[in-house]
Amino acid sequence: MSDNTIHTLDIRDLHVSVEGEDGTAREILSGVTLTVRSGETHAIMGPNGSGKSTLAYAIAGHPKYTVTSGSITLDGEDVLAMGVDERARAGLFLAMQYPVEIPGVTVSNFLRTAKTAVDGEAPKLRTWVKEVNSAMAALRMDPAFAQRGVNEGFSGGEKKRHEILQLELLQPKIAVLDETDSGLDVDALKIVSEGVNRVRESSNLGVLLITHYTRILRYIKPDFVHVFIDGRIAEQGGPELADQLEDEGYDRFLTPTA
Amino acid sequence: MSLLTPSPTQSPDAHTHSGETMVPDASRAERTRSYAVADFPLPNGREEEWRFTPIDRLGSLLRDEPTGACLDWAESLPAGVTLTTMSVEEWQESGAPKPADRAAAVAAAHSGGVAVLTVPAEAEIEEPIRVSLRGNDGRVVHGHRLIEVGHHAKATIVLQHAGSAAYSEVLSIVAGDGADLTVVTLQEWDDDAIHLGQHDVVVGRDASVRHIAVTLGGSIVRLNTNATYAGPGGAFEALGVYFADAGQHLEHRLFVDHEAPHCTSNVEYKGALQGDGARTVWVGDVLIRASAEGTDTYELNRNLLLTDGARADSVPNLEIETGEIVGAGHAAATGRFDDEQLFYLMARGIPEAEARRLVVRGFFASVIRRIGVAEISDHLMKVIEEELRASDAALVAAAEGTA
Ligand SMILES: Nc1ncnc2c1ncn2[C@@H]1O[C@H](COP(=O)(O)OP(=O)(O)OP(=O)(O)O)[C@@H](O)[C@H]1O
Ligand SMILES: [Mg+2]
């Protein structure tokens, strides 16, 4: 998919709510507008609970999150009308903050099934095995992981590598990386960042990088930085905004009454 | 709950069933064992061993009378393996374990004779010995069989049950010293069949016996598997896989009686349920008697509820009379289908039906891998696949209904 087509993920005035334990809906996102194109990297930074993961899940179509108004389109196609699997096949990818364990489903079986689903045909066995092995090697993942259950007993860092492994193999158009940096030590952070950069370069990937900290931005250079506060983008800028946040924190964005 | 004697080495926290109050047996060892049907009154459903079973659906299966009906047989016997018959009296004299409930007592009393499958001592039979049993007309059938495996013999025996019958059976499996035996019992009955079975496994000194129950078809299947050890050093493994659809009652009861020292037992049963009224019961009793020093035992049961309206009971019981053991543990859990797993797979482009199949296959994978009989593992995967495929539409509808 390393063609020159520019893909566009367009999020317009997105409002998202979740249903609380008591059955009442609570609005988490209150009008998010954002456009991510192929080759661009957007960092979303914001304090805990500001709705970053909610945005990621809403894009991926998690059933717990209800879009109450606004739109998401990919190259003009209505993403909200698509099922979760259709979104992935359309070229969206979500690297999850908390990847789910699926006991008994081997990584190798899972990867092959996902690749087949996304491509619409089974990958050629020999080249596929090579591809998987070299992608795992690049992420310094022990080949033995291929025979383990998906995320089963993986450490936090191993789960994140596994997410990026999928990113490399599935070659989406636009990827949302939800706190892929959290739980990684410096070495792992570098390895994972290099993985993301490889995909950015080889397939002109558009990236929406959600993070708490600026340290990952030293390895994955953002073109745009968005500050997320209370379910909204409070400010946008270039990479310099991240440095500013590192120095000043989010304080100036938080309302004095909060 | 009723059978647990708390001991310093065991915490009784893994119980998943909190049943209604019962008059408990003081010990699992105290249950009646007898050849006489009269020693087992007709159950009323409140008895510990019958409380989960829909006895109102058993028809005349517990009636103390012969029917003369039998199942159709087909067997493949490798060289050296013989199939003969013995009288019920001879069987009683052989010292095989006695019936432990009314169904088994009736079966033993009215079978008309015992079919005996013999693997001679020191024989190493490579290919599986297959016995296929088929019911044709739904009639009441009493089955009575003995599998005798000589000392240091090695064999795999596959019993296949299919068709339509109301079948009660007693199967005695006697493995000689140092024998290495795998017995697979496949229940793939038609939807209207009833099967009440008692399988007694006698593990010889230093013998290793695996009993594998695969229950997929039948209206009611209730299989009681009991293991005892004829001497020290024996190993018993019980594996089970079941898949209950709407209206099916699949019940597996195990009783491992550790009397000889330095024996091991390992029980692993996994089941999936889908559809209204799908019902499974798993009861795992393990008794470690005072003499059974050096025992190492573990039992596990897991159930996966694929839809609403299904119910799985899971009752592990450990009764320990000696502290001098290597290990004793149990785990039991019943869980719903995990929507987060589904989301994760679908977020990688995998369609919902396929994602569900992956999760269910993954759930069974550990136990199926351990079966180690390729034709059974492959067959099982295929059947589970078919079960899931056939019900995809229903599952998707149910999922949408609850979303
Ligand atoms: N499934 C849910 N049910 C109920 N509340 C939810 C759910 N998901 C998110 N929320 C609430 O929505 C708000 C935003 O959560 P979200 O996970 O999107 O924040 P975040 O910015 O990703 O935080 P963090 O930095 O901790 O990952 C929080 O108050 C959270 O409690
Ligand atoms: Mg988050």
XYZ file of C-alpha atoms and ligand atoms in Angstrom:
693
model
C 0.000 0.000 0.000
C 2.956 2.298 -0.403
C 1.211 4.193 -3.148
C 1.105 7.933 -3.384
C -2.577 8.304 -2.696
C -3.254 10.738 0.094
C -5.814 9.362 2.529
C -7.772 11.642 4.789
C -9.403 10.878 8.116
C -11.776 13.680 8.838
C -13.364 14.145 12.249
C -15.994 16.886 12.441
C -17.564 18.282 15.586
C -17.611 14.868 17.213
C -19.727 14.386 20.314
C -19.417 11.063 22.117
C -21.084 9.789 25.241
C -20.854 6.655 27.346
C -23.546 5.022 29.361
C -22.717 5.064 33.035
C -23.406 2.287 35.527
C -26.715 3.954 36.383
C -27.816 3.895 32.763
C -27.529 7.630 32.191
C -25.508 8.881 29.248
C -22.509 11.065 29.985
C -20.893 13.201 27.318
C -17.136 12.660 27.134
C -16.252 14.295 23.824
C -17.827 17.677 23.208
C -17.070 18.670 19.656
C -13.765 17.381 18.379
C -12.646 18.465 14.920
C -9.452 17.056 13.484
C -8.073 16.025 10.101
C -5.287 13.492 9.681
C -3.781 12.894 6.242
C -1.335 10.318 4.962
C 2.200 11.130 5.962
C 1.129 13.434 8.785
C 1.727 12.751 12.435
C -0.574 14.399 14.926
C 0.136 14.208 18.628
C -2.762 14.448 21.030
C -1.731 15.365 24.526
C -3.912 15.864 27.522
C -4.415 15.032 31.176
C -5.907 11.818 32.501
C -9.567 11.457 31.806
C -9.693 14.211 29.190
C -11.177 11.808 26.643
C -8.186 10.773 24.550
C -8.955 7.062 24.615
C -12.606 7.832 24.063
C -11.662 9.512 20.800
C -9.553 6.503 19.837
C -12.353 4.046 20.643
C -14.949 6.156 18.860
C -12.827 6.081 15.714
C -12.443 2.314 15.998
C -16.143 1.827 16.727
C -16.139 0.362 20.235
C -19.761 -0.419 21.085
C -19.592 1.273 24.502
C -19.094 4.684 22.970
C -22.025 6.367 21.307
C -21.498 9.113 18.778
C -24.333 11.514 19.450
C -23.434 14.010 16.739
C -20.715 14.939 14.308
C -19.022 12.818 11.700
C -15.977 10.705 10.938
C -15.057 10.016 7.340
C -12.158 8.261 5.652
C -11.605 9.514 2.126
C -15.165 10.759 2.200
C -16.629 7.408 3.270
C -18.812 7.454 6.366
C -16.793 5.602 9.008
C -19.616 5.755 11.541
C -21.761 3.639 9.240
C -19.120 0.903 9.255
C -18.799 -1.973 11.705
C -15.657 -2.345 13.779
C -14.149 -4.891 11.373
C -15.116 -2.850 8.319
C -13.265 0.158 9.686
C -10.133 -1.906 10.044
C -10.522 -3.259 6.536
C -11.042 0.284 5.268
C -7.557 1.089 6.553
C -7.955 2.314 10.132
C -5.864 0.872 12.911
C -5.986 1.339 16.659
C -3.028 0.388 18.823
C -4.750 -0.007 22.145
C -3.772 1.439 25.474
C -4.734 -1.830 27.146
C -4.501 -4.690 24.639
C -6.849 -7.573 25.440
C -5.690 -11.094 26.253
C -7.220 -13.845 24.141
C -6.219 -17.170 25.668
C -5.563 -20.061 23.348
C -5.543 -18.020 20.139
C -1.932 -18.065 19.020
C -0.292 -14.865 17.846
C 0.632 -16.547 14.599
C -2.918 -17.691 13.892
C -4.290 -14.308 14.902
C -1.897 -12.375 12.673
C -2.604 -14.576 9.679
C -6.358 -14.313 10.209
C -6.185 -10.537 10.568
C -3.958 -10.166 7.510
C -6.308 -12.325 5.470
C -9.289 -10.273 6.608
C -7.658 -6.926 5.889
C -6.269 -7.931 2.481
C -9.300 -9.950 1.433
C -7.056 -12.907 0.610
C -4.694 -15.175 2.474
C -1.068 -14.058 2.372
C 1.384 -16.294 0.507
C 2.604 -18.635 3.172
C 6.325 -18.463 2.585
C 6.672 -14.715 2.199
C 4.259 -14.190 5.075
C 6.276 -16.252 7.504
C 9.380 -14.336 6.494
C 7.585 -11.036 6.884
C 6.344 -11.925 10.345
C 9.727 -13.172 11.466
C 11.594 -10.127 10.270
C 9.007 -7.742 11.758
C 9.290 -9.578 15.072
C 13.050 -9.471 14.903
C 12.993 -5.737 14.220
C 10.858 -5.250 17.336
C 13.209 -7.556 19.272
C 10.394 -9.979 19.944
C 11.401 -13.554 20.640
C 10.069 -15.789 17.824
C 8.500 -17.920 20.578
C 5.826 -15.233 20.946
C 4.257 -16.450 17.711
C 3.110 -19.612 19.465
C 1.759 -17.926 22.579
C -1.813 -16.855 23.112
C -2.592 -13.302 21.976
C -1.313 -10.984 24.727
C -1.631 -13.913 27.125
C 0.712 -13.259 29.999
C 2.561 -10.594 27.998
C 4.205 -7.861 30.023
C 2.978 -4.323 29.444
C 5.910 -3.628 27.139
C 5.445 -6.862 25.216
C 1.813 -6.013 24.610
C 2.810 -2.669 23.115
C 5.372 -4.272 20.838
C 2.744 -6.711 19.718
C 0.465 -3.802 18.814
C 3.197 -2.251 16.692
C 3.951 -5.626 15.135
C 0.360 -5.665 13.934
C 0.721 -2.114 12.657
C 3.727 -3.157 10.579
C 2.059 -6.256 9.190
C -1.436 -4.925 8.504
C -0.260 -1.703 6.835
C -3.218 0.556 7.522
C -3.757 3.990 6.007
C -4.284 5.854 9.246
C -3.251 4.591 12.692
C -4.339 5.764 16.108
C -1.728 4.930 18.735
C -3.219 5.205 22.192
C -0.428 5.666 24.741
C 1.781 3.192 22.988
C 4.626 4.718 24.987
C 3.199 4.033 28.423
C 4.797 1.191 30.298
C 7.879 1.161 28.082
C 11.405 1.627 29.320
C 13.769 3.769 27.257
C 15.102 0.914 25.138
C 11.661 -0.452 24.405
C 10.393 3.033 23.639
C 13.126 3.415 21.040
C 12.426 0.043 19.468
C 8.713 0.688 19.293
C 9.216 4.216 17.926
C 11.529 2.896 15.244
C 8.803 0.448 14.289
C 6.277 3.248 13.925
C 8.768 5.305 11.920
C 9.459 2.393 9.591
C 5.762 2.160 8.759
C 5.486 5.931 8.422
C 8.239 5.921 5.849
C 7.399 2.782 3.942
C 3.680 3.353 3.590
C 3.180 7.058 4.139
C 1.081 6.267 7.196
C -0.998 8.962 8.828
C -0.617 8.828 12.610
C -2.715 10.063 15.493
C -0.415 9.645 18.437
C -2.039 9.878 21.852
C 0.330 10.449 24.708
C 0.785 11.861 28.153
C 4.430 12.578 27.867
C 6.691 14.322 25.416
C 9.418 11.681 25.533
C 7.982 9.604 22.678
C 7.878 12.778 20.570
C 11.661 12.808 20.605
C 11.559 9.633 18.538
C 8.371 10.125 16.587
C 8.367 13.709 15.421
C 4.887 15.169 15.235
C 3.854 17.641 12.590
C 0.994 18.895 14.726
C 0.277 18.911 18.434
C -3.234 19.140 19.861
C -3.936 19.764 23.494
C -6.930 17.816 24.702
C -8.859 19.162 27.669
C -12.266 18.059 28.829
C -13.278 16.352 25.628
C -12.181 19.192 23.376
C -9.097 20.364 21.588
C -8.066 23.382 23.622
C -5.104 24.410 21.525
C -3.215 23.305 18.463
C 0.236 24.048 17.203
C 3.436 22.618 15.854
C 6.041 20.508 17.653
C 7.026 23.503 19.768
C 3.713 23.238 21.615
C 4.834 19.913 23.033
C 7.982 21.467 24.461
C 5.925 24.207 25.962
C 3.636 21.642 27.591
C 6.610 19.835 28.991
C 7.756 23.009 30.686
C 4.421 24.371 31.797
C 2.104 21.388 32.129
C -1.607 21.629 31.398
C -2.341 24.167 34.112
C -2.997 27.116 31.919
C -5.630 25.155 29.980
C -7.547 24.069 33.003
C -10.279 26.423 34.092
C -9.573 28.099 37.432
C -12.811 26.738 38.860
C -11.844 23.139 38.105
C -19.808 -27.580 48.983
C -21.020 -30.483 50.972
C -18.043 -32.702 50.694
C -15.257 -30.456 51.626
C -13.321 -31.145 54.718
C -11.213 -28.089 55.226
C -7.604 -28.862 55.770
C -4.591 -26.735 56.460
C -3.256 -27.252 52.948
C -6.377 -26.316 51.100
C -8.532 -23.283 50.918
C -12.090 -23.899 49.860
C -12.398 -20.695 47.899
C -12.666 -21.913 44.355
C -16.239 -23.083 44.530
C -18.412 -21.511 41.964
C -21.612 -23.133 42.945
C -23.712 -22.126 45.875
C -26.481 -24.648 45.695
C -29.564 -24.952 47.796
C -29.144 -26.623 51.134
C -28.694 -30.352 50.897
C -28.248 -33.092 53.375
C -24.590 -33.713 52.721
C -22.876 -37.036 52.786
C -20.415 -37.126 55.619
C -17.875 -38.303 53.098
C -17.926 -39.045 49.395
C -16.711 -42.505 50.347
C -20.037 -43.285 51.954
C -22.152 -43.394 48.823
C -23.835 -46.716 48.174
C -22.231 -49.197 45.802
C -24.227 -52.313 45.049
C -25.239 -54.830 42.400
C -28.797 -54.809 43.719
C -31.172 -52.390 42.015
C -33.278 -52.426 45.181
C -30.457 -50.707 47.024
C -31.088 -47.642 44.880
C -34.619 -46.306 45.249
C -36.067 -44.285 42.389
C -34.589 -40.810 42.758
C -36.857 -37.885 43.531
C -34.364 -35.263 42.382
C -33.323 -34.057 45.808
C -30.518 -36.567 46.217
C -27.025 -35.122 46.031
C -26.168 -37.228 42.989
C -29.398 -36.504 41.131
C -30.130 -32.935 42.080
C -28.983 -31.458 38.778
C -30.402 -34.129 36.486
C -33.833 -33.658 34.845
C -35.119 -37.022 36.075
C -38.604 -36.262 34.731
C -37.126 -36.570 31.242
C -35.536 -39.973 31.809
C -38.634 -41.949 30.842
C -38.398 -45.618 31.707
C -34.618 -45.656 31.853
C -34.528 -46.253 35.593
C -37.147 -49.012 35.469
C -35.953 -52.345 36.844
C -36.706 -54.499 33.822
C -34.890 -55.844 30.761
C -35.757 -54.588 27.283
C -33.775 -56.940 25.108
C -32.731 -54.025 22.911
C -29.131 -53.301 22.037
C -27.036 -50.837 20.119
C -25.535 -51.666 16.733
C -21.864 -52.410 17.012
C -18.982 -51.951 14.681
C -15.461 -52.393 15.828
C -11.978 -52.443 14.433
C -9.718 -54.682 16.445
C -6.003 -54.710 15.713
C -4.239 -58.061 15.933
C -4.001 -59.337 19.501
C -7.007 -57.412 20.760
C -10.029 -59.575 21.450
C -13.697 -59.003 22.008
C -15.471 -61.699 24.028
C -18.353 -61.913 26.444
C -18.688 -62.896 30.076
C -21.684 -63.388 32.297
C -22.719 -60.759 34.777
C -21.780 -63.201 37.555
C -18.265 -63.576 36.196
C -18.027 -59.829 35.973
C -19.090 -59.479 39.605
C -16.461 -62.024 40.615
C -13.786 -60.138 38.651
C -13.813 -57.468 41.323
C -14.820 -54.686 38.970
C -16.298 -51.710 40.816
C -19.975 -51.985 41.620
C -22.768 -49.783 40.322
C -22.996 -46.481 42.151
C -26.451 -45.326 41.208
C -29.748 -46.753 40.061
C -29.100 -46.269 36.367
C -25.878 -48.248 36.566
C -27.434 -50.949 38.747
C -30.285 -51.366 36.261
C -27.850 -51.498 33.353
C -25.681 -54.101 35.058
C -28.675 -56.190 36.077
C -30.393 -56.293 32.686
C -27.620 -56.105 30.122
C -27.735 -59.860 29.625
C -23.964 -60.148 29.553
C -20.753 -58.219 29.528
C -18.778 -57.431 26.389
C -15.113 -57.729 27.202
C -12.416 -55.996 25.223
C -9.014 -57.369 26.097
C -5.587 -55.981 25.333
C -3.065 -58.635 26.313
C -0.198 -57.947 28.655
C 2.792 -56.156 27.137
C 1.022 -55.610 23.841
C 1.765 -52.287 22.245
C -1.142 -51.386 20.022
C -0.243 -48.407 17.873
C -3.456 -47.632 16.060
C -6.574 -46.716 18.021
C -9.008 -49.529 18.766
C -12.393 -48.277 17.628
C -15.772 -49.362 18.855
C -18.701 -47.605 17.348
C -22.123 -47.890 18.939
C -25.292 -46.704 17.333
C -28.854 -46.515 18.550
C -31.554 -46.869 15.943
C -34.985 -46.593 17.380
C -34.738 -44.648 20.633
C -35.450 -47.777 22.697
C -34.130 -48.358 26.185
C -30.811 -50.173 25.996
C -28.694 -51.540 28.814
C -24.998 -51.705 28.034
C -22.334 -53.461 29.994
C -18.690 -53.533 29.045
C -15.318 -54.334 30.447
C -12.025 -53.151 29.081
C -9.148 -55.216 30.388
C -5.658 -54.070 29.619
C -2.867 -56.370 30.694
C 0.209 -55.267 32.550
C 2.627 -53.061 30.618
C 0.337 -52.972 27.621
C -0.185 -49.797 25.671
C -3.365 -48.891 23.802
C -5.823 -46.225 22.787
C -9.495 -47.126 22.687
C -12.118 -44.923 21.098
C -15.789 -45.502 21.903
C -18.163 -43.639 19.646
C -21.815 -43.190 20.518
C -24.271 -41.976 17.922
C -27.836 -42.333 16.780
C -30.933 -42.431 18.918
C -31.385 -44.441 22.110
C -32.215 -44.252 25.792
C -29.032 -45.840 26.946
C -27.674 -46.660 30.350
C -24.304 -48.299 30.579
C -21.700 -49.590 32.924
C -18.159 -49.585 31.657
C -15.335 -50.996 33.747
C -11.842 -50.110 32.659
C -9.161 -52.139 34.374
C -5.589 -51.227 33.549
C -2.898 -53.634 34.721
C 0.360 -52.680 36.380
C 2.473 -50.377 34.274
C -0.141 -50.170 31.533
C -0.483 -47.046 29.411
C -4.084 -46.635 28.369
C -6.144 -43.908 26.746
C -9.902 -44.333 26.540
C -11.863 -41.794 24.545
C -15.624 -41.755 24.844
C -17.379 -39.682 22.212
C -21.008 -38.757 22.723
C -22.391 -37.564 19.434
C -25.925 -38.766 19.822
C -28.947 -37.504 17.969
C -30.954 -34.720 19.582
C -33.445 -37.057 21.277
C -30.996 -39.526 22.813
C -30.447 -40.106 26.521
C -27.256 -41.574 27.871
C -26.563 -42.347 31.509
C -23.127 -43.835 31.946
C -20.938 -45.049 34.742
C -17.306 -45.477 33.844
C -15.068 -47.005 36.468
C -11.368 -46.777 35.937
C -9.039 -48.962 37.959
C -5.472 -47.725 37.605
C -2.885 -50.439 38.148
C 0.342 -49.976 40.001
C 2.547 -47.495 38.095
C -0.039 -47.476 35.332
C -1.095 -44.411 33.454
C -4.700 -44.058 32.340
C -6.305 -41.234 30.458
C -10.062 -40.984 30.199
C -11.272 -38.469 27.656
C -14.940 -37.570 27.420
C -16.215 -35.588 24.484
C -19.918 -34.819 24.707
C -21.548 -32.921 21.899
C -24.852 -34.556 21.054
C -27.835 -35.943 22.920
C -30.806 -34.607 24.820
C -29.464 -35.752 28.190
C -25.999 -37.117 28.702
C -24.865 -37.863 32.211
C -21.512 -39.493 32.541
C -20.113 -40.523 35.902
C -16.441 -41.324 35.781
C -14.861 -42.878 38.848
C -11.199 -43.629 39.286
C -9.496 -45.818 41.855
C -5.920 -47.040 42.130
C -4.967 -50.670 42.539
C -1.503 -49.787 43.790
C 0.977 -46.973 44.251
C 2.491 -44.925 41.458
C -0.614 -44.716 39.300
C -1.480 -41.692 37.179
C -4.994 -40.810 36.131
C -5.893 -38.026 33.776
C -9.463 -37.098 32.927
C -10.044 -34.678 30.091
C -13.409 -33.486 28.932
C -14.893 -31.258 26.291
C -18.576 -30.537 25.990
C -20.716 -28.218 23.951
C -24.349 -27.786 24.918
C -26.942 -26.311 22.596
C -30.473 -25.195 23.375
C -32.351 -27.765 25.437
C -29.395 -30.073 25.982
C -28.444 -31.300 29.438
C -24.838 -32.460 29.598
C -23.602 -33.618 32.962
C -20.175 -34.925 33.887
C -19.390 -36.185 37.331
C -15.984 -37.313 38.391
C -14.876 -39.049 41.491
C -11.204 -39.737 41.992
C -10.668 -41.889 45.047
C -7.074 -41.740 46.222
C -6.375 -44.599 48.558
C -3.008 -45.882 47.338
C -0.022 -43.658 48.043
C 2.037 -41.725 45.496
C -0.606 -41.532 42.822
C -1.525 -38.540 40.730
C -4.743 -37.319 39.222
C -5.422 -34.481 36.884
C -8.873 -33.481 35.736
C -9.509 -30.835 33.093
C -12.971 -30.278 31.655
C -14.030 -27.401 29.473
C -17.469 -26.660 28.148
C -19.284 -24.118 26.030
C -22.989 -23.427 26.099
C -25.214 -21.647 23.658
C -28.929 -21.237 23.305
C -31.958 -21.224 25.503
C -31.992 -23.907 28.157
C -28.534 -25.200 27.322
C -27.437 -26.770 30.553
C -24.227 -28.324 31.779
C -23.176 -29.744 35.093
C -19.704 -30.614 36.190
C -19.042 -32.189 39.559
C -15.492 -33.050 40.470
C -15.061 -35.011 43.673
C -11.590 -35.875 44.825
C -11.059 -37.872 47.988
C -7.583 -38.241 49.416
C -7.783 -40.921 52.055
C -5.521 -41.062 55.073
C -3.423 -43.771 53.446
C -2.873 -41.808 50.238
C 0.362 -40.107 51.150
C 2.255 -38.403 48.385
C -0.888 -37.732 46.357
C -0.751 -35.013 43.748
C -4.089 -33.920 42.356
C -5.522 -31.037 40.425
C -8.901 -30.480 38.878
C -10.146 -27.733 36.669
C -13.446 -26.902 35.061
C -14.169 -23.909 32.876
C -17.384 -22.988 31.166
C -18.003 -20.415 28.505
C -21.520 -19.023 28.206
C -21.945 -17.912 24.626
C -25.494 -16.675 24.959
C -28.052 -15.748 27.565
C -30.414 -18.427 28.748
C -27.714 -21.045 29.255
C -26.619 -22.315 32.641
C -23.497 -24.105 33.790
C -23.034 -25.555 37.252
C -19.549 -26.327 38.403
C -18.949 -28.041 41.708
C -15.434 -29.045 42.688
C -15.062 -30.925 45.964
C -11.815 -31.825 47.633
C -11.840 -34.034 50.669
C -8.449 -34.488 52.243
C -7.723 -36.877 55.083
C -3.953 -36.622 55.151
C -1.607 -33.679 55.213
C 1.195 -35.720 53.677
C 0.447 -34.825 50.093
C 2.411 -33.295 47.244
C -0.393 -31.067 46.092
C -4.134 -30.711 45.871
C -5.873 -27.957 44.029
C -8.909 -27.096 42.074
C -10.215 -24.274 39.968
C -13.622 -23.747 38.509
C -15.041 -20.805 36.666
C -17.935 -19.939 34.436
C -17.726 -16.833 32.323
C -19.614 -15.027 29.658
C -18.296 -14.396 26.241
C -15.910 -11.468 26.527
C -16.964 -8.602 24.288
C -13.603 -6.903 24.705
C -11.928 -9.900 23.095
C -14.403 -9.669 20.269
C -13.721 -5.972 19.841
C -9.982 -6.526 19.768
C -10.215 -9.116 17.014
C -12.731 -7.136 14.996
C -10.579 -4.030 15.286
C -8.046 -6.033 13.285
C -10.510 -6.544 10.477
C -11.737 -9.988 11.505
C -15.500 -10.363 10.936
C -17.639 -11.018 14.000
C -18.539 -14.640 13.300
C -14.942 -15.544 12.660
C -13.811 -13.635 15.736
C -16.253 -15.602 17.861
C -14.989 -18.854 16.460
C -11.422 -17.855 17.211
C -12.254 -17.061 20.817
C -14.162 -20.305 21.373
C -11.492 -22.405 19.723
C -8.933 -20.634 21.862
C -10.964 -21.439 24.942
C -10.868 -25.153 24.152
C -7.327 -25.156 22.807
C -5.500 -26.142 25.982
C -7.590 -29.219 26.661
C -7.799 -30.272 23.033
C -4.028 -30.048 22.722
C -3.694 -32.395 25.658
C -5.923 -35.030 24.161
C -2.966 -36.119 22.072
C -5.031 -38.422 19.836
C -4.791 -36.631 16.511
C -7.966 -38.008 14.963
C -9.976 -36.973 18.013
C -8.463 -33.501 18.307
C -9.004 -32.829 14.610
C -12.516 -34.183 14.680
C -13.347 -32.147 17.758
C -12.086 -28.915 16.237
C -14.153 -29.614 13.157
C -17.319 -30.321 15.114
C -16.916 -27.254 17.304
C -16.402 -25.247 14.144
C -19.640 -26.654 12.738
C -21.538 -25.989 15.961
C -20.437 -22.377 15.850
C -21.048 -21.979 12.159
C -24.535 -23.398 12.420
C -25.393 -20.972 15.159
C -23.644 -17.874 13.859
C -26.895 -16.276 12.860
C -28.419 -16.954 16.262
C -25.320 -15.705 18.042
C -25.153 -12.500 16.097
C -28.835 -11.904 16.710
C -28.381 -12.567 20.428
C -25.380 -10.248 20.566
C -27.307 -7.493 18.870
C -30.198 -8.035 21.212
C -28.002 -7.435 24.244
C -25.806 -4.677 22.783
N -16.609 2.726 29.172
C -16.715 3.770 29.997
N -17.685 3.805 30.938
C -17.792 4.855 31.756
N -16.997 5.918 31.720
C -16.015 5.953 30.822
C -15.828 4.871 29.909
N -14.779 5.169 29.128
C -14.344 6.377 29.518
N -15.087 6.843 30.523
C -14.886 8.116 31.217
O -14.646 9.093 30.245
C -13.616 9.962 30.662
C -12.511 9.974 29.622
O -11.866 8.716 29.625
P -10.710 8.360 28.607
O -10.323 6.975 28.865
O -11.157 8.703 27.232
O -9.574 9.369 29.079
P -8.064 9.455 28.652
O -7.837 10.839 28.244
O -7.734 8.402 27.670
O -7.321 9.179 30.036
P -5.922 8.483 30.332
O -4.883 9.495 30.093
O -6.022 8.116 31.774
O -5.811 7.293 29.443
C -13.164 9.483 32.028
O -13.811 10.247 33.005
C -13.646 8.063 32.069
O -13.943 7.676 33.376
Mg -6.509 6.744 27.721
